């Protein structure tokens, strides 16, 4: 499944689950792709801000992620490193409970749902499990997130995936543009740029 070229930047308005805004800058380089972004939001009566930098290899497998967060619970930073085969280190410590994850999914970001869609390149009617290293927004706690993507028929140039994250009892249809960036993430965010 070919995607069109990614834009240099994108932005989302976060709504419903939280109120906020995310801006991201995307770039390809000789070894893969880089995603750098910021989100600031208010969720459950608490303000937080998260900055992130994610490096992906040419197969769209996450190799490193650095995340910085600020909230009333303090300043936090986490460094994630992957071997490209599903083994992870969190702040330099091997973390076997994350084995098998190829992606990083940030609670603070709508953009990180772009990564598994690019990596898996599902055709219409195909589905796949996509467990991810999940980083919480408020305190940058790291955990495993089991999730599933199922490609359903497109709506013109808009790609559509039925997405499920059982631990959050979340299931809905995510809509992407031809570049594979989320346009609509129901209950979470809508793309504005």
mmCIF file of C-alpha atoms in Angstrom:
data_model
loop_
_atom_site.group_PDB
_atom_site.id
_atom_site.type_symbol
_atom_site.label_atom_id
_atom_site.label_comp_id
_atom_site.label_asym_id
_atom_site.label_seq_id
_atom_site.Cartn_x
_atom_site.Cartn_y
_atom_site.Cartn_z
ATOM 1 C CA UNK A 1 0.000 0.000 0.000
ATOM 2 C CA UNK A 2 1.766 3.185 -1.097
ATOM 3 C CA UNK A 3 1.400 6.373 0.925
ATOM 4 C CA UNK A 4 1.859 9.887 -0.403
ATOM 5 C CA UNK A 5 4.742 11.926 0.998
ATOM 6 C CA UNK A 6 4.386 13.102 4.574
ATOM 7 C CA UNK A 7 4.017 16.840 5.099
ATOM 8 C CA UNK A 8 6.779 18.697 6.939
ATOM 9 C CA UNK A 9 4.353 19.499 9.766
ATOM 10 C CA UNK A 10 0.912 18.608 11.072
ATOM 11 C CA UNK A 11 -1.304 19.629 13.981
ATOM 12 C CA UNK A 12 -4.278 18.273 15.932
ATOM 13 C CA UNK A 13 -6.844 19.771 18.253
ATOM 14 C CA UNK A 14 -7.350 17.381 21.148
ATOM 15 C CA UNK A 15 -10.933 17.273 22.391
ATOM 16 C CA UNK A 16 -13.383 15.272 24.465
ATOM 17 C CA UNK A 17 -10.920 13.134 26.472
ATOM 18 C CA UNK A 18 -8.815 16.283 26.963
ATOM 19 C CA UNK A 19 -8.623 19.850 25.692
ATOM 20 C CA UNK A 20 -5.359 20.739 24.021
ATOM 21 C CA UNK A 21 -3.250 21.079 20.936
ATOM 22 C CA UNK A 22 -0.463 19.043 19.320
ATOM 23 C CA UNK A 23 2.043 20.209 16.716
ATOM 24 C CA UNK A 24 4.450 17.825 15.035
ATOM 25 C CA UNK A 25 7.327 18.058 12.578
ATOM 26 C CA UNK A 26 8.121 15.091 10.335
ATOM 27 C CA UNK A 27 11.247 14.364 8.316
ATOM 28 C CA UNK A 28 12.768 11.509 6.373
ATOM 29 C CA UNK A 29 16.504 10.957 6.468
ATOM 30 C CA UNK A 30 18.872 8.337 5.075
ATOM 31 C CA UNK A 31 18.125 5.888 7.869
ATOM 32 C CA UNK A 32 14.353 6.291 8.232
ATOM 33 C CA UNK A 33 12.021 8.904 9.686
ATOM 34 C CA UNK A 34 11.941 11.376 12.564
ATOM 35 C CA UNK A 35 8.868 12.668 14.377
ATOM 36 C CA UNK A 36 9.242 15.587 16.784
ATOM 37 C CA UNK A 37 6.298 17.174 18.516
ATOM 38 C CA UNK A 38 4.702 18.893 21.462
ATOM 39 C CA UNK A 39 1.297 18.574 23.100
ATOM 40 C CA UNK A 40 -0.136 20.791 25.823
ATOM 41 C CA UNK A 41 -3.496 19.892 27.314
ATOM 42 C CA UNK A 42 -5.833 19.820 30.279
ATOM 43 C CA UNK A 43 -7.235 16.417 31.187
ATOM 44 C CA UNK A 44 -9.265 15.482 34.274
ATOM 45 C CA UNK A 45 -8.565 18.914 35.766
ATOM 46 C CA UNK A 46 -4.790 18.655 35.362
ATOM 47 C CA UNK A 47 -2.573 20.537 32.937
ATOM 48 C CA UNK A 48 0.372 18.808 31.285
ATOM 49 C CA UNK A 49 2.815 19.394 28.468
ATOM 50 C CA UNK A 50 4.771 16.714 26.623
ATOM 51 C CA UNK A 51 7.608 17.079 24.149
ATOM 52 C CA UNK A 52 8.809 14.061 22.160
ATOM 53 C CA UNK A 53 11.347 12.950 19.580
ATOM 54 C CA UNK A 54 10.953 9.551 17.890
ATOM 55 C CA UNK A 55 13.396 7.939 15.453
ATOM 56 C CA UNK A 56 12.116 5.199 13.131
ATOM 57 C CA UNK A 57 14.077 2.991 10.789
ATOM 58 C CA UNK A 58 13.277 2.624 7.081
ATOM 59 C CA UNK A 59 10.655 -0.069 7.912
ATOM 60 C CA UNK A 60 8.833 2.325 10.285
ATOM 61 C CA UNK A 61 9.990 0.357 13.334
ATOM 62 C CA UNK A 62 10.709 2.582 16.325
ATOM 63 C CA UNK A 63 14.365 2.583 17.319
ATOM 64 C CA UNK A 64 14.495 5.395 19.895
ATOM 65 C CA UNK A 65 12.124 7.757 21.621
ATOM 66 C CA UNK A 66 12.880 10.543 24.038
ATOM 67 C CA UNK A 67 9.976 12.075 25.934
ATOM 68 C CA UNK A 68 9.922 15.064 28.295
ATOM 69 C CA UNK A 69 6.892 15.948 30.397
ATOM 70 C CA UNK A 70 5.790 18.682 32.771
ATOM 71 C CA UNK A 71 2.758 18.643 35.049
ATOM 72 C CA UNK A 72 1.746 19.384 38.634
ATOM 73 C CA UNK A 73 3.303 16.021 39.586
ATOM 74 C CA UNK A 74 6.699 17.284 38.402
ATOM 75 C CA UNK A 75 9.119 17.180 35.497
ATOM 76 C CA UNK A 76 9.861 13.818 33.952
ATOM 77 C CA UNK A 77 12.017 12.429 31.181
ATOM 78 C CA UNK A 78 12.163 8.937 29.686
ATOM 79 C CA UNK A 79 14.497 7.440 27.086
ATOM 80 C CA UNK A 80 13.369 4.376 25.131
ATOM 81 C CA UNK A 81 15.678 2.302 22.946
ATOM 82 C CA UNK A 82 14.718 -0.686 20.802
ATOM 83 C CA UNK A 83 16.728 -3.279 18.916
ATOM 84 C CA UNK A 84 14.254 -3.337 16.004
ATOM 85 C CA UNK A 85 13.219 -6.919 16.824
ATOM 86 C CA UNK A 86 10.892 -6.129 19.731
ATOM 87 C CA UNK A 87 13.241 -5.821 22.725
ATOM 88 C CA UNK A 88 13.387 -2.558 24.693
ATOM 89 C CA UNK A 89 15.385 -0.627 27.205
ATOM 90 C CA UNK A 90 13.765 2.047 29.322
ATOM 91 C CA UNK A 91 16.301 4.538 30.662
ATOM 92 C CA UNK A 92 19.041 2.008 29.911
ATOM 93 C CA UNK A 93 17.370 -0.944 31.678
ATOM 94 C CA UNK A 94 16.122 -4.010 29.771
ATOM 95 C CA UNK A 95 12.331 -4.235 30.057
ATOM 96 C CA UNK A 96 11.152 -7.746 29.067
ATOM 97 C CA UNK A 97 7.464 -6.972 29.658
ATOM 98 C CA UNK A 98 7.676 -4.841 26.487
ATOM 99 C CA UNK A 99 9.056 -7.691 24.343
ATOM 100 C CA UNK A 100 7.292 -7.941 21.001
ATOM 101 C CA UNK A 101 6.405 -4.245 20.744
ATOM 102 C CA UNK A 102 7.652 -2.475 17.620
ATOM 103 C CA UNK A 103 5.989 0.914 18.132
ATOM 104 C CA UNK A 104 5.805 3.681 20.713
ATOM 105 C CA UNK A 105 2.346 5.085 21.416
ATOM 106 C CA UNK A 106 2.225 8.287 23.432
ATOM 107 C CA UNK A 107 -0.952 8.976 25.387
ATOM 108 C CA UNK A 108 -0.314 12.647 24.626
ATOM 109 C CA UNK A 109 -0.141 12.196 20.842
ATOM 110 C CA UNK A 110 -2.570 11.517 18.013
ATOM 111 C CA UNK A 111 0.389 11.363 15.637
ATOM 112 C CA UNK A 112 1.924 8.192 17.053
ATOM 113 C CA UNK A 113 -0.992 6.175 15.646
ATOM 114 C CA UNK A 114 0.575 6.901 12.259
ATOM 115 C CA UNK A 115 3.539 4.624 12.930
ATOM 116 C CA UNK A 116 1.865 1.162 13.007
ATOM 117 C CA UNK A 117 -0.260 2.023 9.957
ATOM 118 C CA UNK A 118 2.896 2.780 7.969
ATOM 119 C CA UNK A 119 4.780 -0.194 9.374
ATOM 120 C CA UNK A 120 2.068 -2.810 8.778
ATOM 121 C CA UNK A 121 0.751 -1.490 5.427
ATOM 122 C CA UNK A 122 -2.479 -3.441 5.764
ATOM 123 C CA UNK A 123 -4.636 -3.962 2.711
ATOM 124 C CA UNK A 124 -8.415 -3.560 2.866
ATOM 125 C CA UNK A 125 -9.818 -6.517 4.812
ATOM 126 C CA UNK A 126 -6.556 -7.216 6.656
ATOM 127 C CA UNK A 127 -6.075 -6.875 10.414
ATOM 128 C CA UNK A 128 -3.146 -7.179 12.796
ATOM 129 C CA UNK A 129 -2.237 -6.920 16.448
ATOM 130 C CA UNK A 130 0.146 -4.022 17.128
ATOM 131 C CA UNK A 131 1.283 -4.042 20.755
ATOM 132 C CA UNK A 132 3.063 -0.817 21.635
ATOM 133 C CA UNK A 133 5.225 0.734 24.316
ATOM 134 C CA UNK A 134 2.737 3.158 25.866
ATOM 135 C CA UNK A 135 3.925 6.324 27.612
ATOM 136 C CA UNK A 136 1.448 8.086 29.917
ATOM 137 C CA UNK A 137 1.050 11.860 29.598
ATOM 138 C CA UNK A 138 0.950 12.960 33.233
ATOM 139 C CA UNK A 139 4.004 11.173 34.648
ATOM 140 C CA UNK A 140 5.567 9.423 31.594
ATOM 141 C CA UNK A 141 4.984 5.997 33.149
ATOM 142 C CA UNK A 142 5.783 3.258 30.598
ATOM 143 C CA UNK A 143 3.644 0.165 30.059
ATOM 144 C CA UNK A 144 2.580 -2.280 27.357
ATOM 145 C CA UNK A 145 -0.523 -1.436 25.314
ATOM 146 C CA UNK A 146 -2.200 -4.209 23.345
ATOM 147 C CA UNK A 147 -4.032 -2.827 20.325
ATOM 148 C CA UNK A 148 -5.447 -3.996 17.012
ATOM 149 C CA UNK A 149 -5.872 -2.325 13.628
ATOM 150 C CA UNK A 150 -8.262 -3.639 10.951
ATOM 151 C CA UNK A 151 -8.338 -1.907 7.548
ATOM 152 C CA UNK A 152 -11.846 -1.319 6.256
ATOM 153 C CA UNK A 153 -12.829 0.087 2.838
ATOM 154 C CA UNK A 154 -11.525 3.583 2.148
ATOM 155 C CA UNK A 155 -13.765 6.608 1.898
ATOM 156 C CA UNK A 156 -12.364 8.145 -1.284
ATOM 157 C CA UNK A 157 -8.801 9.241 -0.487
ATOM 158 C CA UNK A 158 -9.372 8.721 3.244
ATOM 159 C CA UNK A 159 -8.001 5.478 4.697
ATOM 160 C CA UNK A 160 -10.038 3.909 7.499
ATOM 161 C CA UNK A 161 -9.060 1.496 10.247
ATOM 162 C CA UNK A 162 -11.134 -0.069 12.990
ATOM 163 C CA UNK A 163 -8.942 0.385 16.051
ATOM 164 C CA UNK A 164 -9.228 -1.351 19.399
ATOM 165 C CA UNK A 165 -7.370 -0.920 22.703
ATOM 166 C CA UNK A 166 -9.061 -3.352 25.118
ATOM 167 C CA UNK A 167 -7.389 -2.076 28.314
ATOM 168 C CA UNK A 168 -9.146 1.290 27.785
ATOM 169 C CA UNK A 169 -12.340 -0.326 26.518
ATOM 170 C CA UNK A 170 -11.799 1.812 23.408
ATOM 171 C CA UNK A 171 -12.980 0.810 19.968
ATOM 172 C CA UNK A 172 -13.691 3.136 17.074
ATOM 173 C CA UNK A 173 -12.865 3.926 13.452
ATOM 174 C CA UNK A 174 -9.753 6.021 12.869
ATOM 175 C CA UNK A 175 -9.576 7.994 9.616
ATOM 176 C CA UNK A 176 -6.243 8.780 7.910
ATOM 177 C CA UNK A 177 -5.180 10.874 4.944
ATOM 178 C CA UNK A 178 -3.300 9.529 1.910
ATOM 179 C CA UNK A 179 0.028 10.181 3.707
ATOM 180 C CA UNK A 180 -1.056 7.910 6.579
ATOM 181 C CA UNK A 181 -1.570 10.671 9.161
ATOM 182 C CA UNK A 182 -4.606 10.532 11.451
ATOM 183 C CA UNK A 183 -7.383 12.920 10.429
ATOM 184 C CA UNK A 184 -10.043 11.804 12.925
ATOM 185 C CA UNK A 185 -9.407 9.974 16.193
ATOM 186 C CA UNK A 186 -12.915 9.905 17.724
ATOM 187 C CA UNK A 187 -13.024 11.163 21.296
ATOM 188 C CA UNK A 188 -9.345 12.146 21.170
ATOM 189 C CA UNK A 189 -8.314 14.503 18.364
ATOM 190 C CA UNK A 190 -9.020 15.997 14.918
ATOM 191 C CA UNK A 191 -6.398 17.155 12.458
ATOM 192 C CA UNK A 192 -6.293 20.904 11.803
ATOM 193 C CA UNK A 193 -3.150 21.063 9.609
#
